[in-house]
Short mmCIF file of C-alpha atoms (C1' of nucleotides) in Angstrom, two decimals:
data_model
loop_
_atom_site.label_atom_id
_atom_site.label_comp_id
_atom_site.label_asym_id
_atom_site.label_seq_id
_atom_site.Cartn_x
_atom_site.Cartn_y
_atom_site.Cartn_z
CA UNK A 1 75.36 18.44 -22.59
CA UNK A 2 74.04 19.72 -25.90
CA UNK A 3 71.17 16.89 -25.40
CA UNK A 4 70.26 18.63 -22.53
CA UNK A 5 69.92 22.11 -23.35
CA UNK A 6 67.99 20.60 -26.11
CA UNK A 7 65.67 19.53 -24.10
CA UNK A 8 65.34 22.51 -21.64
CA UNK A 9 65.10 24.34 -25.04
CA UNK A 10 61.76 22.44 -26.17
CA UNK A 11 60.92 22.51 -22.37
CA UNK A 12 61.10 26.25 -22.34
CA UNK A 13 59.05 27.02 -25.94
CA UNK A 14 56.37 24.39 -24.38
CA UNK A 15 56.01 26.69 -21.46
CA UNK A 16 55.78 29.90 -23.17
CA UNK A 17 53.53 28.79 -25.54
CA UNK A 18 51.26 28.21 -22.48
CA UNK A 19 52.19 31.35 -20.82
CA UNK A 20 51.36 32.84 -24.13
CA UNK A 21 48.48 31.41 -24.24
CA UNK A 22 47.29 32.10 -20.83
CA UNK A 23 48.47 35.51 -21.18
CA UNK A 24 45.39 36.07 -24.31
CA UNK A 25 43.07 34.31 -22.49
CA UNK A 26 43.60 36.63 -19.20
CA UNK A 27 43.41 39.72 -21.51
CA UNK A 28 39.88 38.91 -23.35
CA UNK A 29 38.31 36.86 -20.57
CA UNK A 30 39.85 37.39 -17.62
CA UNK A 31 41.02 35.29 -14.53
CA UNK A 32 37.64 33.64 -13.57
CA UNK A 33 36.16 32.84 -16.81
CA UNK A 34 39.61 31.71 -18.38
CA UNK A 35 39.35 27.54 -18.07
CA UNK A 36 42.37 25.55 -17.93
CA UNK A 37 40.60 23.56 -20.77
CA UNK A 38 41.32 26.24 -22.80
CA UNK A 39 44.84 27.33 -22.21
CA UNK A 40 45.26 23.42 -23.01
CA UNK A 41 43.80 23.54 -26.33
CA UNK A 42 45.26 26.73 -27.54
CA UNK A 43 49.04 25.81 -26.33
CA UNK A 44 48.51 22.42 -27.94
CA UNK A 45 48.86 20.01 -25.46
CA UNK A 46 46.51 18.16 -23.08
CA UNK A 47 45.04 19.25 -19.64
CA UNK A 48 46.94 17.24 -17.53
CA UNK A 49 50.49 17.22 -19.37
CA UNK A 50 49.99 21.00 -18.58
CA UNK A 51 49.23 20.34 -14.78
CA UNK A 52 52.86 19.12 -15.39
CA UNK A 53 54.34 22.46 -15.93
CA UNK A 54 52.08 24.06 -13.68
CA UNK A 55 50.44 22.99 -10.64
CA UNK A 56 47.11 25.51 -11.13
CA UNK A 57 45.20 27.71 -12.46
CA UNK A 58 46.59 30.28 -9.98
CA UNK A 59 50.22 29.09 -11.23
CA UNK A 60 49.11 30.19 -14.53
CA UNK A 61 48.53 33.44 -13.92
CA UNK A 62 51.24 34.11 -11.58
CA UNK A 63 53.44 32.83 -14.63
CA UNK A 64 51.32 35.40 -17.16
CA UNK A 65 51.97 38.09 -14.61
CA UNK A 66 55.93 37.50 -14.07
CA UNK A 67 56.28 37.77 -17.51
CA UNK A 68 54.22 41.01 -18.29
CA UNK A 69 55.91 42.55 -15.37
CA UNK A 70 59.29 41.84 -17.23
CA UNK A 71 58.43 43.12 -19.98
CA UNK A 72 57.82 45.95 -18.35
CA UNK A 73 60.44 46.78 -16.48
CA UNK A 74 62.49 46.34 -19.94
CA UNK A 75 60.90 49.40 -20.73
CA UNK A 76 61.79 51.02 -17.91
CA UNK A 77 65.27 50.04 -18.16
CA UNK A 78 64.92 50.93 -21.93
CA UNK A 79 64.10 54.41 -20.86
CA UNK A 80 66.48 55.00 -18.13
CA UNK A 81 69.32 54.39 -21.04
CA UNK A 82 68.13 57.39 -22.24
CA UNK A 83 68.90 59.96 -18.97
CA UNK A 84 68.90 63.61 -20.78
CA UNK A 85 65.06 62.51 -21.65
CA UNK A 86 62.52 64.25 -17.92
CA UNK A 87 61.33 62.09 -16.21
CA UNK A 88 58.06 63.01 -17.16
CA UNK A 89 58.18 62.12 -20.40
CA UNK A 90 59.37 58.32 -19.47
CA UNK A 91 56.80 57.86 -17.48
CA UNK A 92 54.41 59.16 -20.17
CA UNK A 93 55.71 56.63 -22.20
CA UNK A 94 55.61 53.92 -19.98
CA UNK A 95 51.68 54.63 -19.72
CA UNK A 96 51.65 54.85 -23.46
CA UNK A 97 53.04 51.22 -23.60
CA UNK A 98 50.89 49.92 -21.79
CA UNK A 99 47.80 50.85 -23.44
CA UNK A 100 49.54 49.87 -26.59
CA UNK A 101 49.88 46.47 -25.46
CA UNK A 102 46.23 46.62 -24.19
CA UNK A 103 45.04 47.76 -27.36
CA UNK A 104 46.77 44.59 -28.95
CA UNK A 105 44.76 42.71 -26.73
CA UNK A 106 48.22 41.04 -24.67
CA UNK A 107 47.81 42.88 -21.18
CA UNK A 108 46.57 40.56 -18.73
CA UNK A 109 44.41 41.54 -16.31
CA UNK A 110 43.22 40.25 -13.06
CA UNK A 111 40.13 40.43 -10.83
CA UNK A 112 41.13 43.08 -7.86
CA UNK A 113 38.59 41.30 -6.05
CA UNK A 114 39.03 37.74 -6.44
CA UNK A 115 40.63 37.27 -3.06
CA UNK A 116 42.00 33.55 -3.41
CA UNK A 117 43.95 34.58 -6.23
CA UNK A 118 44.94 37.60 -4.49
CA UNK A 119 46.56 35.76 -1.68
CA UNK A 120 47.39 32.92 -3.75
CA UNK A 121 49.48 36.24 -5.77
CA UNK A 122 51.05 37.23 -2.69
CA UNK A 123 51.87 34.37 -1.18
CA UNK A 124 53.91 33.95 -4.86
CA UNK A 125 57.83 34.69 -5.02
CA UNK A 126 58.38 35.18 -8.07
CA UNK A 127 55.49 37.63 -8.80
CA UNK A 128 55.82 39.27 -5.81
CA UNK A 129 59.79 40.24 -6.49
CA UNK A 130 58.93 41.48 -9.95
CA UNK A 131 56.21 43.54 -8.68
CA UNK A 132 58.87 44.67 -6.17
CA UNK A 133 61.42 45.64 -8.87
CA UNK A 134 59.28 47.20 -11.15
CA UNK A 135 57.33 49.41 -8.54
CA UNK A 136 60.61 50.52 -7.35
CA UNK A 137 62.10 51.96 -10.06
CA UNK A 138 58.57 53.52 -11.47
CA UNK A 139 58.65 54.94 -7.39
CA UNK A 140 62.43 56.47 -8.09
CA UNK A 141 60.75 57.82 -11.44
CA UNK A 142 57.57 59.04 -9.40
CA UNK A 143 59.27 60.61 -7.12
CA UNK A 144 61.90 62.18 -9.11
CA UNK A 145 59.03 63.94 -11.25
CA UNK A 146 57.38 65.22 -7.91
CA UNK A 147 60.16 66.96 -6.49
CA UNK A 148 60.49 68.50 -9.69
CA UNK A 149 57.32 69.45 -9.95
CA UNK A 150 56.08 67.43 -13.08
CA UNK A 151 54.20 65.53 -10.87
CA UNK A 152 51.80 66.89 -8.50
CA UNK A 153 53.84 66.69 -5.29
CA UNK A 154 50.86 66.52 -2.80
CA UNK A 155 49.85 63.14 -4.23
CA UNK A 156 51.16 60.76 -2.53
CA UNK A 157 53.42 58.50 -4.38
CA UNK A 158 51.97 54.93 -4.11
CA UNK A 159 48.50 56.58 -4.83
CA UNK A 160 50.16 57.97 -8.71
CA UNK A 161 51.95 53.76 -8.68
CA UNK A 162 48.32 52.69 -7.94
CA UNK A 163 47.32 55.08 -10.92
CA UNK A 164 49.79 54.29 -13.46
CA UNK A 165 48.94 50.36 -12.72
CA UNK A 166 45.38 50.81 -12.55
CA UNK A 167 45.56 52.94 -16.24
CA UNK A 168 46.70 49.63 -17.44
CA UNK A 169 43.85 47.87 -17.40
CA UNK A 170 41.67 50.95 -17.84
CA UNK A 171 37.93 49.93 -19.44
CA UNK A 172 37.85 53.42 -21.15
CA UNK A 173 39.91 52.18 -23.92
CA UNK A 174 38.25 49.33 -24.52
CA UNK A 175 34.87 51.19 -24.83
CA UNK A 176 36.18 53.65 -26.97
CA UNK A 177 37.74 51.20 -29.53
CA UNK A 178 34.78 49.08 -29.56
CA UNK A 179 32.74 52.30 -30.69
CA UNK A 180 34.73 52.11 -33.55
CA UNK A 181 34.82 56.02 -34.47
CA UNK A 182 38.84 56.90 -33.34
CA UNK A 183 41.68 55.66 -34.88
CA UNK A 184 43.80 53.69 -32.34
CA UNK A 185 46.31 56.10 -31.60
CA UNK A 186 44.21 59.02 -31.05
CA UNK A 187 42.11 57.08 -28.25
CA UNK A 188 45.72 56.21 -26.96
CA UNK A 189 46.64 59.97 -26.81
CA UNK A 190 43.52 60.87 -25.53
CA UNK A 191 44.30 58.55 -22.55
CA UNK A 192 47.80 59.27 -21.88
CA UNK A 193 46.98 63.13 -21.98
CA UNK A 194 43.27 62.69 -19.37
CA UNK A 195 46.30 60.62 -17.02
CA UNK A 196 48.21 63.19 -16.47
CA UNK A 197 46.06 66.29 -17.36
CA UNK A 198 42.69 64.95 -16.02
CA UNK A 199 39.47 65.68 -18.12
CA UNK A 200 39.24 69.45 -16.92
CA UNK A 201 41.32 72.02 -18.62
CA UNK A 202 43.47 73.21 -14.93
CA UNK A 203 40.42 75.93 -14.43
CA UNK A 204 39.84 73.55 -11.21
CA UNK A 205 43.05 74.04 -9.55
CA UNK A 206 44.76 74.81 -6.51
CA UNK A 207 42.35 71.56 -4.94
CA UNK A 208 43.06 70.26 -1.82
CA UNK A 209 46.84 70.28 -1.33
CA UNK A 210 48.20 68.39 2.16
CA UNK A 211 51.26 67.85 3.13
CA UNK A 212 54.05 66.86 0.81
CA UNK A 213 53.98 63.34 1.49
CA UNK A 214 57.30 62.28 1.35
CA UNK A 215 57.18 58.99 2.19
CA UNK A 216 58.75 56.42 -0.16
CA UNK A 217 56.67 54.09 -2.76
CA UNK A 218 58.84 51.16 -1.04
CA UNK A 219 55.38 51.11 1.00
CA UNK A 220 53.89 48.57 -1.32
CA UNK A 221 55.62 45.69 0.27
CA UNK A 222 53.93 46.41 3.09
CA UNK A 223 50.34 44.75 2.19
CA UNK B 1 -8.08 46.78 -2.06
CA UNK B 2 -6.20 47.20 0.84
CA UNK B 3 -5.01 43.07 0.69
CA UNK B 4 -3.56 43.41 -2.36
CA UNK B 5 -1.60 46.71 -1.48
CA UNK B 6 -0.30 45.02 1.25
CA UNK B 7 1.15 41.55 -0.30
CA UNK B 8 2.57 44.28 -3.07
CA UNK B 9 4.27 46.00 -0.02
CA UNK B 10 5.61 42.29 1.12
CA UNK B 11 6.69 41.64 -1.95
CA UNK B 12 8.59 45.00 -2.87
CA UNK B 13 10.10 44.36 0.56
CA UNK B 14 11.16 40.63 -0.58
CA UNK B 15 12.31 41.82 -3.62
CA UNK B 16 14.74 44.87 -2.48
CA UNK B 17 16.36 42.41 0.32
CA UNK B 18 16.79 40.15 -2.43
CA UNK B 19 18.61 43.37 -4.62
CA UNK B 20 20.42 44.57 -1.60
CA UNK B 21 22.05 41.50 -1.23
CA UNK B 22 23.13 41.56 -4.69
CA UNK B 23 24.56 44.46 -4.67
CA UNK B 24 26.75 43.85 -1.76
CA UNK B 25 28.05 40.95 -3.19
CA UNK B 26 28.42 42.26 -6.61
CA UNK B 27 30.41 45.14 -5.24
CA UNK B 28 32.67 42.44 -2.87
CA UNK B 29 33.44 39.38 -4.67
CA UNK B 30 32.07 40.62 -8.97
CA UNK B 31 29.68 38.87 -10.56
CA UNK B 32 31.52 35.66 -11.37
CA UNK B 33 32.35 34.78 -7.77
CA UNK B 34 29.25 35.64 -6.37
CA UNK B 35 27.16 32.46 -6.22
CA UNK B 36 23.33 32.47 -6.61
CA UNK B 37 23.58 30.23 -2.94
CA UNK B 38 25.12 33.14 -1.42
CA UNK B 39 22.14 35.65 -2.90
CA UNK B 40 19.86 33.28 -1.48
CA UNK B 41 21.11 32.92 2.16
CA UNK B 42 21.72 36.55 2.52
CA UNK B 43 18.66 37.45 1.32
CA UNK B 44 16.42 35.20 3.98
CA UNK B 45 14.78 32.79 1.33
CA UNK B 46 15.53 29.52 -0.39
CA UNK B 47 17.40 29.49 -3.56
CA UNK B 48 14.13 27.88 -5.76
CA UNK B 49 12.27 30.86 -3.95
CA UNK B 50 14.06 33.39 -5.22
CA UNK B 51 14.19 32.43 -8.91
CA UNK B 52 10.27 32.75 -8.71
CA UNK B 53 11.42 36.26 -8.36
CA UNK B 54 14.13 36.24 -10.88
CA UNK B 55 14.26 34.35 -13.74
CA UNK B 56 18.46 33.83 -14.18
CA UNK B 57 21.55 35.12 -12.40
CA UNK B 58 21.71 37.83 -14.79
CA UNK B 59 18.18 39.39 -14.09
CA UNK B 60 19.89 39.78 -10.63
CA UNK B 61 22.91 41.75 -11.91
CA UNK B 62 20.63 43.70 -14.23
CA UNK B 63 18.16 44.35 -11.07
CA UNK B 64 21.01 45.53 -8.76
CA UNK B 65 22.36 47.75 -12.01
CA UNK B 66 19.13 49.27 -12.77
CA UNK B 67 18.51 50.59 -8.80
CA UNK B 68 22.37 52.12 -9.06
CA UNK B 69 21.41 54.16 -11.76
CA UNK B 70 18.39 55.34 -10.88
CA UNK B 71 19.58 56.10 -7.67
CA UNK B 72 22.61 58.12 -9.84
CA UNK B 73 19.68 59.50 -11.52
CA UNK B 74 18.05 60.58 -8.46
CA UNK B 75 21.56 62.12 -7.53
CA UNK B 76 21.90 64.12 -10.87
CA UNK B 77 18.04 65.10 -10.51
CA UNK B 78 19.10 66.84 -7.10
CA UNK B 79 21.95 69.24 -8.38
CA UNK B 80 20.04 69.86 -11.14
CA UNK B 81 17.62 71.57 -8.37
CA UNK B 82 20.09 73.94 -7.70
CA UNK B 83 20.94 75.79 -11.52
CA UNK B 84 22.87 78.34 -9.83
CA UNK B 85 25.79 75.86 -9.24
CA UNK B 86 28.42 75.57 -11.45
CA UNK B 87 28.29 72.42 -13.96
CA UNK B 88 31.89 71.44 -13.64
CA UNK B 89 30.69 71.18 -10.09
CA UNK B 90 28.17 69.02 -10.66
CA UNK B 91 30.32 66.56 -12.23
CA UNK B 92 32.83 66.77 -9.34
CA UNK B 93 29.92 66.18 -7.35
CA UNK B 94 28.95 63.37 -8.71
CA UNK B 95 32.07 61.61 -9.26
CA UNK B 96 32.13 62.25 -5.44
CA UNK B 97 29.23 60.73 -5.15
CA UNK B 98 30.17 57.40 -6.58
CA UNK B 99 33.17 57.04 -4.94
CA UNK B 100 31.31 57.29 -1.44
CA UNK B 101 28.98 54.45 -2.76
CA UNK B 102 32.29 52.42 -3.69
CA UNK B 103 33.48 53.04 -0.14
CA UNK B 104 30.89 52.08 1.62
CA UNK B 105 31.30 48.83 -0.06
CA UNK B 106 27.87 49.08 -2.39
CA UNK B 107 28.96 50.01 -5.99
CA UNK B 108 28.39 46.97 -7.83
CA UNK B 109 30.51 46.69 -10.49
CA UNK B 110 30.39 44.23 -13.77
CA UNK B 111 33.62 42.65 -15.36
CA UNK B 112 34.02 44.29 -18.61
CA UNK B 113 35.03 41.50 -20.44
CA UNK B 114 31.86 38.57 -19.47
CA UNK B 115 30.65 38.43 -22.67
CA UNK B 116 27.57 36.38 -21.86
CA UNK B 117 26.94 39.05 -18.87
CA UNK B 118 27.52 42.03 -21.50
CA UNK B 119 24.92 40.33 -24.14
CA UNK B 120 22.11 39.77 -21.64
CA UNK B 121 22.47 43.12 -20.53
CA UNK B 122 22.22 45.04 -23.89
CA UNK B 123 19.34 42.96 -24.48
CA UNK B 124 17.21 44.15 -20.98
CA UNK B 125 15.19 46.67 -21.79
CA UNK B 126 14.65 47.98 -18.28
CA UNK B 127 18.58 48.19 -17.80
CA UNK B 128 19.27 49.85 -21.01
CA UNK B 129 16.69 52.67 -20.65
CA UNK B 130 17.85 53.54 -17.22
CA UNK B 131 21.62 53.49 -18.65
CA UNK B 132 20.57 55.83 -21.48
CA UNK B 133 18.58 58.48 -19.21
CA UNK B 134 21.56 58.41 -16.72
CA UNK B 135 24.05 58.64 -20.19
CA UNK B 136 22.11 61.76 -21.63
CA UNK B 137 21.73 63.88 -18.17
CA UNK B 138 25.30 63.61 -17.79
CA UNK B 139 26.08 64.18 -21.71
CA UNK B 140 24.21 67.24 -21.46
CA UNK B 141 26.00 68.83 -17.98
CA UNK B 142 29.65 67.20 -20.46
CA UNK B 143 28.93 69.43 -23.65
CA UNK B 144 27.65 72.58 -21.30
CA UNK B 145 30.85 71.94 -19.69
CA UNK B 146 32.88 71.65 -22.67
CA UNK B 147 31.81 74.46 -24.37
CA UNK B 148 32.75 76.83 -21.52
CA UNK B 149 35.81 75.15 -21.73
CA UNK B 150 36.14 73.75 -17.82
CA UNK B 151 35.88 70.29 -19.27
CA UNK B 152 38.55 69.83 -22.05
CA UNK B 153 36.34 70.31 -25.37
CA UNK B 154 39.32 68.41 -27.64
CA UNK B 155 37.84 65.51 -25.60
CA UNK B 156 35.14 63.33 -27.49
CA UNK B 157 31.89 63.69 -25.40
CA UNK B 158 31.45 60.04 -24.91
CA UNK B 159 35.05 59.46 -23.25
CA UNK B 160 34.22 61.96 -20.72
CA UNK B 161 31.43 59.80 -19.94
CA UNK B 162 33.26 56.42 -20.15
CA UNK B 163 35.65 57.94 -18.09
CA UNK B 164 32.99 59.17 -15.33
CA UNK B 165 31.94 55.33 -15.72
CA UNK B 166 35.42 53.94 -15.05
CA UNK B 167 36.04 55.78 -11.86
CA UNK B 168 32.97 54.60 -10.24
CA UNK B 169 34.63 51.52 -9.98
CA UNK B 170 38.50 52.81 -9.78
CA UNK B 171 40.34 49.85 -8.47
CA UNK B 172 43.07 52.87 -7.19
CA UNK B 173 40.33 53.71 -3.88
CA UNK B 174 40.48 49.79 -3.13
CA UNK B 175 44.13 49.98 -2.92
CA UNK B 176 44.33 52.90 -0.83
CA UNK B 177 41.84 52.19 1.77
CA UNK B 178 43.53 48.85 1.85
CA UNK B 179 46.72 50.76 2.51
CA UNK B 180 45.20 51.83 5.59
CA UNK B 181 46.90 55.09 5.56
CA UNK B 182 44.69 57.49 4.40
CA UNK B 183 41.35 58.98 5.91
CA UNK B 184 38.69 58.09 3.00
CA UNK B 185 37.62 61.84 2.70
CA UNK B 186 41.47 62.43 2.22
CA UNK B 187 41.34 58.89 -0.46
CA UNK B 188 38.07 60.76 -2.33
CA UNK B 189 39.67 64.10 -2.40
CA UNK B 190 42.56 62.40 -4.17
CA UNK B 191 40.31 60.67 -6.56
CA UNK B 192 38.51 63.84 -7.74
CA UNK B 193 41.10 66.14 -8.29
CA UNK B 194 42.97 63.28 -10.44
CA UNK B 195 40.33 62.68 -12.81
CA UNK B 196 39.67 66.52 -13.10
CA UNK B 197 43.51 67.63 -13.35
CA UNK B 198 45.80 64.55 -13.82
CA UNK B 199 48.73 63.03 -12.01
CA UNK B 200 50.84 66.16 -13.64
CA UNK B 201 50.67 69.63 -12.49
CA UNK B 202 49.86 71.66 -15.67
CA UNK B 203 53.30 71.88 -17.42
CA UNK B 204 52.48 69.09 -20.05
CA UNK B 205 49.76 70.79 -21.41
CA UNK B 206 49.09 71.96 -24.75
CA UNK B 207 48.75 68.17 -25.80
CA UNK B 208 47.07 66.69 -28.95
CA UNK B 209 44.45 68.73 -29.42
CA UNK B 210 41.81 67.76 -32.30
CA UNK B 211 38.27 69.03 -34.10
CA UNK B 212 36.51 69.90 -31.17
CA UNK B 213 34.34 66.60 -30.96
CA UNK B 214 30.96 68.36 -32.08
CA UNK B 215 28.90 64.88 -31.47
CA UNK B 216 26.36 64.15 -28.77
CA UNK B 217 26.87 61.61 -26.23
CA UNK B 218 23.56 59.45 -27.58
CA UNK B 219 26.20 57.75 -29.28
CA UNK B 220 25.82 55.57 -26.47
CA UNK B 221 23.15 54.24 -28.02
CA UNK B 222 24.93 52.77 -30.95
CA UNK B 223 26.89 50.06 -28.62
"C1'" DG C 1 5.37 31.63 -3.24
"C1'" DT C 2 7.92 28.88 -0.09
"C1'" DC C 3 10.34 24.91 0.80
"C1'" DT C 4 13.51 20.23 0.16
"C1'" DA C 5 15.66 17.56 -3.04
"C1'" DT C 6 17.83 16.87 -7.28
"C1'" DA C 7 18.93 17.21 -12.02
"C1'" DA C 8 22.45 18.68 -15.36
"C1'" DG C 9 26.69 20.22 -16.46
"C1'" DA C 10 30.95 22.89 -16.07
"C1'" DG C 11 35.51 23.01 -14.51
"C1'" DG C 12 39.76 22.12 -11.54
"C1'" DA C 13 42.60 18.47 -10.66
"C1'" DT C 14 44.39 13.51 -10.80
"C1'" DA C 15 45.13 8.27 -12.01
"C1'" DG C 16 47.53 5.41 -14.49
"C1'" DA C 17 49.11 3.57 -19.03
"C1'" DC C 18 52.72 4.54 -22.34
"C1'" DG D 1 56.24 14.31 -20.06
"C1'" DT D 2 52.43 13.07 -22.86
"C1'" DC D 3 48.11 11.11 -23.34
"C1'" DT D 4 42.90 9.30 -22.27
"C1'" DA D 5 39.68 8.69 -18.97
"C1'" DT D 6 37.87 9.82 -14.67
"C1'" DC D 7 36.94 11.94 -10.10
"C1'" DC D 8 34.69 15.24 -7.45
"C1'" DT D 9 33.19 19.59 -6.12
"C1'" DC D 10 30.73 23.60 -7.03
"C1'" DT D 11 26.98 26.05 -9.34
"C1'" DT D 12 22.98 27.14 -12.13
"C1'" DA D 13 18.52 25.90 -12.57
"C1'" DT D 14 14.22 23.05 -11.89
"C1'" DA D 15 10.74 19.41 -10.01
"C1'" DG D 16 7.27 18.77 -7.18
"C1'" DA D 17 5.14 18.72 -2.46
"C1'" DC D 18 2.82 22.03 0.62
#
DNA sequence: GTCTATAAGAGGATAGAC
DNA sequence: GTCTATCCTCTTATAGAC
C-alpha cells in the first residue's frame, strides 16, 4: 500500500509541475499562443508522455483553471473565518488578491472569445463546479454588501461577479507596471480603489438607478 | 486625370472591404484565431490578392487599428465642437461611445500579451501617430478634468487613460449581452456609471490618496 | 492586380518501442 | 508511463501565369 501512494505521490508532483507550468504559460502568453511543446519542455517531460496525463490542450487549461479557482475560493473561505470583518472589505481583498497574483505573473487568463475552448470549458465538470462554488459564495458576499448598501444595490449582481472576474485579468495593470514609474503596490491600490470607487470622485452620482434587481447570482449556471 | 481618380476610388473601395472585414473578425474571434483565409473570403478577393495590398497579417491588424482611432478621433473632434459641455461629460461620452462600437460587434480588440503583434505595432509609424493624437486629446480633457476635481486627481494621468483603453474592450458587456437579460442601453448605462463611480456606493472613500500625479499623459510615448 | 497552385513550417496529436 | 519519430492539418506567405 505504501508502494502505491508512492506512486500516486510522484504521479501527482508530475502533474502539477505541468499544471504549473501551464498555469505561467497561460499568464504571459495566453491560451492560443501557449504550445503544448512548451508546457512539455518546461515541466520536463516529453510531448506525448504528457498527452498521457492529459488528453489536450483544452485539458490543460481546464486543469490551470480548476486549480486557480481553488485557490481562490481558499481565500474566500479564508475570509469568511473572519465574520466581524464587512463584507466589503472581503471582497476588497479578494480583488486585491487577485491582482497580486497577476502582478506575480501566476493568473491565468483565457481568450473570452476563443469559442472552442469556451465550449470545450463548459462542457468541463470539474471547471464548471468550481466556477459554480466560487461564484456562489462571492454572490452570497455580493449580495450581502448590496443590501447593505456597500455595494451599489441597482447593479445587478452577476454584472458586479462579471466585474470582480473580469478585474482579474484587467490589462491596466499590466500597462502600468510595464511603465515602470509606480511601485507595485501603489498601482495595486490604485486598482482596487478605481473598482469600487470608479475614476470620478462621486460628483457624477445619482446615475441611472432601476429597479433593485434582486435576482440571485445563481444565474450563472444558466449559460 | 479623371482615370487615375477613378482606379484610386476602386482601390480605396478594395482596400476598406478588405479593413472592414478585419475588423469584424478581429472584434469576433482576436487576432490569433482570425485566419488570413477568412480576411480573404470575406473580403471578395483571393488570398495572394490581398497581400498585394498588405504586406503581413499584422499590417492588417495595424490597418483595422489605425481606422478605430481615427474614427475615436473623429468622435473626440465632435464634442470638442461643443466647449460649452462639461469635460467629465465628454469622457462619459466617449466611453459610451466605445461601448456601442463593442456592441455592435466592431471594436477590434488586440491580445495584450502577443508579443510579436505588440512589437510590429510599436514599430508602425502610421499606427503609433494615430495612437498618440487619440492619447493626447484625451490626456488633455483627463488633466482639465482632474484639476476640477470630477476625475479623481490622486489618479496618475496615464491610468485614467489605460483605463478608458481597457473598457473599450470590457469582456463584462460580452457577458451580459450573452446573458440575454438586459436591454444593451440598460448593459451601457451599467458600464459607464461603473467606471465613473465603482461597484461601491461612496462609503469607502477617502482611499490612498497620493502627490497629485502632476505628469502629462505623453508619457505614452515612452512605451 | 487578380487568380490558381504550392511552398514552408508550425503545432496538435499519435504510433510503437521500451 | 516514458521516450523518439512521425502524421496530418492548418496557416502564413509566395511563385508565376494571365
Amino acid at each position: 500500500m505504501a508502494n502505491v501512494s508512492y506512486r500516486d505521490q510522484v504521479l501527482r508532483l508530475r502533474e502539477d509541475a505541468i499544471v504549473s507550468a501551464v498555469n505561467r504559460l497561460l499568464a504571459t502568453k495566453g491560451y492560443d499562443l501557449m504550445t503544448v511543446d512548451e508546457v512539455a519542455a518546461e515541466a520536463g517531460l516529453a510531448k506525448a508522455s504528457l498527452y498521457k496525463h492529459f488528453t489536450s490542450k483544452e485539458e490543460l487549461a481546464a486543469a490551470a483553471m480548476v486549480r486557480v479557482l481553488e485557490r481562490a475560493t481558499e481565500q474566500v473561505d479564508a475570509l469568511d473565518a473572519q465574520p466581524q470583518r464587512p463584507v466589503i472589505e472581503r471582497l476588497e481583498a479578494i480583488v486585491r488578491w487577485t491582482l497580486e497574483v497577476q502582478l506575480a505573473g501566476e493568473m491565468p487568463s483565457l481568450p473570452s472569445q476563443n469559442s472552442r475552448l469556451t465550449d470545450a470549458l463548459r462542457g468541463h465538470a470539474a471547471y464548471m463546479e468550481r466556477l459554480v462554488v466560487l461564484s456562489d459564495k462571492l454572490g452570497d458576499w455580493i449580495s450581502r454588501a448590496q443590501s447593505e448598501s456597500t455595494l451599489n444595490p441597482a447593479l445587478p449582481p452577476e454584472m458586479v461577479l462579471f466585474t470582480l472576474f473580469a478585474r482579474a485579468c484587467d490589462p491596466v495593470l499590466g500597462l502600468l507596471k510595464a511603465g515602470g514609474q509606480h511601485a507595485d503596490q501603489q498601482i495595486i491600490d490604485w486598482l482596487v480603489a478605481t473598482t469600487f470607487d470608479g475614476l470620478g470622485t462621486g460628483a457624477r452620482r445619482a446615475v441611472a438607478a432601476p429597479k433593485p434587481a434582486a435576482r440571485s447570482v445563481k444565474a450563472v449556471r444558466a449559460r
